[in-house]
Short mmCIF file of C-alpha atoms in Angstrom, two decimals:
data_model
loop_
_atom_site.label_atom_id
_atom_site.label_comp_id
_atom_site.label_asym_id
_atom_site.label_seq_id
_atom_site.Cartn_x
_atom_site.Cartn_y
_atom_site.Cartn_z
CA MET A 1 -15.50 -7.84 8.16
CA PRO A 2 -16.58 -5.40 5.45
CA ILE A 3 -19.42 -2.98 5.83
CA ASP A 4 -22.50 -4.28 4.02
CA HIS A 5 -22.83 -2.03 0.98
CA THR A 6 -25.81 -3.95 -0.36
CA PHE A 7 -27.83 -0.77 -0.60
CA ARG A 8 -26.26 2.69 -0.59
CA PRO A 9 -22.64 3.67 0.25
CA LEU A 10 -23.68 7.27 1.03
CA TRP A 11 -26.69 6.37 3.13
CA ASN A 12 -25.38 8.12 6.27
CA VAL A 13 -24.01 11.58 7.04
CA PRO A 14 -20.45 10.47 8.04
CA SER A 15 -19.98 8.77 4.64
CA ARG A 16 -21.20 11.88 2.84
CA GLU A 17 -18.96 14.17 4.85
CA TYR A 18 -15.95 11.93 4.22
CA LEU A 19 -16.57 12.06 0.46
CA LYS A 20 -16.92 15.85 0.61
CA ARG A 21 -13.57 16.12 2.41
CA GLY A 22 -12.01 13.68 -0.03
CA LEU A 23 -13.06 15.66 -3.07
CA LYS A 24 -10.96 18.51 -1.69
CA ASN A 25 -8.10 16.17 -0.77
CA LEU A 26 -8.04 13.21 -3.18
CA HIS A 27 -5.50 11.37 -1.05
CA LEU A 28 -8.36 10.55 1.35
CA LEU A 29 -10.13 8.72 -1.47
CA GLN A 30 -7.17 6.59 -2.55
CA PRO A 31 -6.82 3.31 -0.63
CA ASP A 32 -3.85 2.29 1.46
CA GLU A 33 -1.56 -0.29 -0.10
CA GLU A 34 -0.63 -3.70 1.32
CA ILE A 35 -3.19 -3.81 4.14
CA GLY A 36 -5.88 -5.81 2.37
CA CYS A 37 -9.26 -5.20 0.78
CA PHE A 38 -12.64 -6.89 0.49
CA LEU A 39 -14.79 -8.65 -2.05
CA ALA A 40 -18.35 -8.74 -0.74
CA ILE A 41 -20.59 -11.28 -2.47
CA GLN A 42 -23.84 -9.37 -2.28
CA ARG A 43 -26.29 -11.26 -4.46
CA ALA A 44 -26.60 -14.83 -5.73
CA ASN A 45 -28.61 -15.43 -8.91
CA GLU A 46 -29.47 -18.54 -10.84
CA LEU A 47 -27.60 -18.11 -14.11
CA HIS A 48 -30.75 -18.17 -16.23
CA GLU A 49 -31.95 -15.11 -14.29
CA SER A 50 -28.95 -13.04 -15.42
CA VAL A 51 -30.81 -11.61 -18.42
CA GLN A 52 -33.10 -9.78 -15.98
CA LEU A 53 -30.34 -8.14 -13.92
CA ASN A 54 -29.92 -4.39 -13.90
CA PRO A 55 -26.71 -3.25 -15.63
CA GLN A 56 -23.81 -2.48 -13.32
CA HIS A 57 -21.28 0.11 -14.46
CA LEU A 58 -18.55 1.61 -12.29
CA LYS A 59 -18.40 4.90 -14.17
CA ALA A 60 -22.15 5.47 -13.89
CA SER A 61 -22.17 4.63 -10.18
CA TRP A 62 -19.10 6.81 -9.55
CA GLN A 63 -20.82 9.78 -11.23
CA GLU A 64 -24.12 9.18 -9.44
CA ASN A 65 -22.43 9.55 -6.06
CA ILE A 66 -20.75 12.81 -7.09
CA ASP A 67 -24.04 14.15 -8.44
CA PHE A 68 -25.77 13.15 -5.21
CA LEU A 69 -23.41 15.36 -3.21
CA ASN A 70 -23.78 18.24 -5.65
CA GLU A 71 -27.56 18.03 -5.29
CA GLU A 72 -27.13 18.48 -1.51
CA GLN A 73 -28.59 15.02 -0.85
CA ILE A 74 -32.18 16.02 -1.56
CA SER A 75 -32.87 12.61 -3.13
CA GLU A 76 -32.16 9.07 -1.93
CA ALA A 77 -28.50 8.04 -1.99
CA PRO A 78 -27.44 5.97 -5.03
CA LEU A 79 -27.44 2.20 -4.89
CA ALA A 80 -24.15 0.39 -4.54
CA CYS A 81 -22.41 -0.90 -7.64
CA TYR A 82 -21.53 -4.59 -8.14
CA PRO A 83 -18.67 -4.31 -10.66
CA ILE A 84 -17.28 -7.84 -10.18
CA TYR A 85 -19.21 -11.02 -10.90
CA LEU A 86 -18.45 -14.70 -10.40
CA ILE A 87 -19.93 -17.64 -12.28
CA THR A 88 -19.96 -21.04 -10.57
CA VAL A 89 -21.22 -24.55 -11.21
CA GLY A 90 -22.28 -27.16 -8.66
CA ASP A 91 -23.60 -26.98 -5.12
CA GLU A 92 -22.26 -26.73 -1.55
CA THR A 93 -18.80 -28.34 -1.19
CA ASP A 94 -18.80 -29.22 -4.90
CA GLU A 95 -19.50 -25.66 -6.05
CA LYS A 96 -16.67 -24.57 -8.36
CA LEU A 97 -15.70 -21.18 -9.74
CA VAL A 98 -15.49 -21.19 -13.55
CA TYR A 99 -15.40 -17.48 -14.49
CA ILE A 100 -14.56 -14.07 -13.03
CA GLY A 101 -15.55 -10.87 -14.81
CA LYS A 102 -16.05 -7.16 -14.39
CA THR A 103 -18.98 -5.20 -15.72
CA SER A 104 -17.98 -2.44 -18.09
CA SER A 105 -21.16 -1.46 -19.88
CA SER A 106 -24.23 0.62 -19.20
CA VAL A 107 -26.33 -2.21 -20.67
CA ASN A 108 -26.86 -5.74 -19.39
CA ARG A 109 -24.15 -7.73 -21.19
CA PHE A 110 -25.80 -11.01 -20.15
CA LYS A 111 -28.92 -10.15 -22.14
CA SER A 112 -27.05 -9.72 -25.44
CA GLY A 113 -24.87 -12.81 -25.08
CA HIS A 114 -21.84 -13.74 -23.02
CA LYS A 115 -19.07 -16.10 -24.12
CA ALA A 116 -18.63 -17.79 -20.73
CA ILE A 117 -22.36 -18.45 -20.46
CA SER A 118 -22.37 -19.93 -23.96
CA LEU A 119 -19.50 -22.26 -22.99
CA LEU A 120 -21.56 -23.56 -20.08
CA HIS A 121 -23.76 -25.35 -22.62
CA HIS A 122 -20.97 -27.93 -22.97
CA PRO A 123 -22.25 -31.39 -21.98
CA LYS A 124 -19.81 -31.63 -19.06
CA TYR A 125 -21.84 -28.95 -17.27
CA ASN A 126 -25.18 -30.67 -17.83
CA GLY A 127 -27.19 -31.18 -14.68
CA LEU A 128 -25.07 -28.81 -12.59
CA THR A 129 -26.51 -25.77 -10.83
CA LYS A 130 -25.13 -22.60 -12.40
CA ARG A 131 -24.98 -19.33 -10.45
CA LEU A 132 -23.91 -15.77 -11.04
CA TYR A 133 -22.76 -13.81 -7.97
CA GLN A 134 -22.73 -10.01 -7.98
CA CYS A 135 -20.01 -8.50 -5.83
CA SER A 136 -18.98 -5.14 -4.44
CA VAL A 137 -15.35 -4.12 -3.97
CA ILE A 138 -14.20 -2.32 -0.83
CA PHE A 139 -10.76 -0.96 0.00
CA ILE A 140 -9.38 0.56 3.20
CA LYS A 141 -8.14 4.07 3.91
CA GLY A 142 -6.91 4.41 7.47
CA SER A 143 -9.86 3.27 9.58
CA THR A 144 -12.38 3.93 6.78
CA HIS A 145 -13.95 1.40 4.44
CA LEU A 146 -13.75 2.82 0.92
CA PRO A 147 -16.10 1.36 -1.74
CA ILE A 148 -14.51 1.44 -5.18
CA GLU A 149 -17.23 3.76 -6.50
CA LEU A 150 -15.97 6.47 -4.13
CA VAL A 151 -12.29 6.19 -5.17
CA GLN A 152 -10.92 9.29 -6.90
CA PRO A 153 -10.14 10.17 -9.63
CA TYR A 154 -12.24 7.94 -11.88
CA ASP A 155 -9.36 6.82 -14.09
CA PHE A 156 -7.57 5.54 -10.99
CA ALA A 157 -10.71 3.72 -9.80
CA ASP A 158 -11.07 2.10 -13.23
CA GLU A 159 -7.45 0.92 -13.25
CA LEU A 160 -7.88 -0.33 -9.70
CA LEU A 161 -10.89 -2.42 -10.69
CA SER A 162 -9.01 -3.94 -13.63
CA SER A 163 -6.05 -4.93 -11.45
CA PHE A 164 -8.43 -6.28 -8.78
CA GLU A 165 -10.13 -8.49 -11.39
CA ALA A 166 -6.79 -9.66 -12.83
CA ASN A 167 -5.55 -10.52 -9.34
CA LEU A 168 -8.61 -12.69 -8.65
CA ILE A 169 -8.25 -14.46 -12.00
CA TYR A 170 -4.53 -15.14 -11.59
CA TRP A 171 -4.81 -16.70 -8.14
CA ASN A 172 -7.93 -18.75 -8.91
CA GLN A 173 -7.33 -19.76 -12.55
CA PRO A 174 -11.03 -20.16 -13.52
CA GLU A 175 -11.32 -22.54 -16.46
CA LEU A 176 -13.43 -20.24 -18.63
CA ASN A 177 -11.16 -17.20 -18.25
CA TYR A 178 -8.40 -16.85 -20.82
CA GLN A 179 -6.72 -13.55 -19.93
CA SER A 180 -4.70 -12.65 -16.80
CA LYS A 181 -3.82 -16.28 -16.02
CA LYS A 182 -0.13 -16.46 -16.96
CA VAL A 183 1.52 -13.41 -15.43
CA GLU A 184 1.01 -12.29 -11.83
CA PRO A 185 -0.56 -8.80 -11.92
CA ASP A 186 0.91 -5.81 -10.14
CA PHE A 187 -1.71 -5.65 -7.40
CA LYS A 188 -0.51 -3.57 -4.45
CA PHE A 189 -3.36 -3.89 -1.99
CA GLY A 190 -2.64 -7.12 -0.14
CA GLN A 191 -4.94 -10.06 0.38
CA VAL A 192 -8.56 -9.98 -0.70
CA HIS A 193 -10.88 -11.02 2.13
CA VAL A 194 -14.09 -12.48 0.71
CA GLN A 195 -17.35 -12.26 2.63
CA ASN A 196 -20.47 -13.93 1.25
CA ILE A 197 -23.42 -11.94 2.57
CA SER A 198 -25.87 -13.10 -0.10
CA GLY A 199 -27.79 -15.27 2.35
CA VAL A 200 -28.17 -17.95 -0.34
CA THR A 201 -24.95 -20.00 -0.24
CA ASP A 202 -21.67 -20.08 1.68
CA PHE A 203 -19.52 -20.03 -1.46
CA TRP A 204 -16.13 -18.43 -0.71
CA GLN A 205 -17.35 -17.29 2.70
CA ASP A 206 -14.44 -15.94 4.76
CA GLU A 207 -11.86 -16.90 2.12
CA PHE A 208 -8.58 -15.04 1.68
CA ILE A 209 -7.14 -14.64 -1.81
#
């Protein structure tokens, strides 16, 4: 079961010390291959509420954690990043995934328009509950849980997030995604164990992808 990173990955001293050590030895901040990883569904939002969500951006979160260490932790640790999101329609056993995406902007992309959300205006989706789930991504290094915003260097973390997203899309084939559906991606980190800790629904709870 993944550590709950709902709030702050560097909230405790052991996590801070591990990141300090890793910045001197980047191998410690690069996840092990083929032993699995986690997608933690942290927050469930009604889709119409998405325009009010704070922007999530891996690069900004990655830098905030580095800056936090450099400031000798005199402020509160940065909030966790939710770089993967899921859009679903329906409820309970009829809830269906229709889109998987990754956030890549320092602004709220849902506020300025989103193609998948526009497509949900099709009459076939009328009357269905529509949700947007915000998710954190956690890998494993030895016995340590490694949130993606702590992976080093940044370019590697960014590539890792893209391959993670492509892997989810390929194996789930959401109907509103158009890329990453035909060719299996080169994802080297084993099965993705999903934990839904949103407290709102049980969608994808304890699934393996």
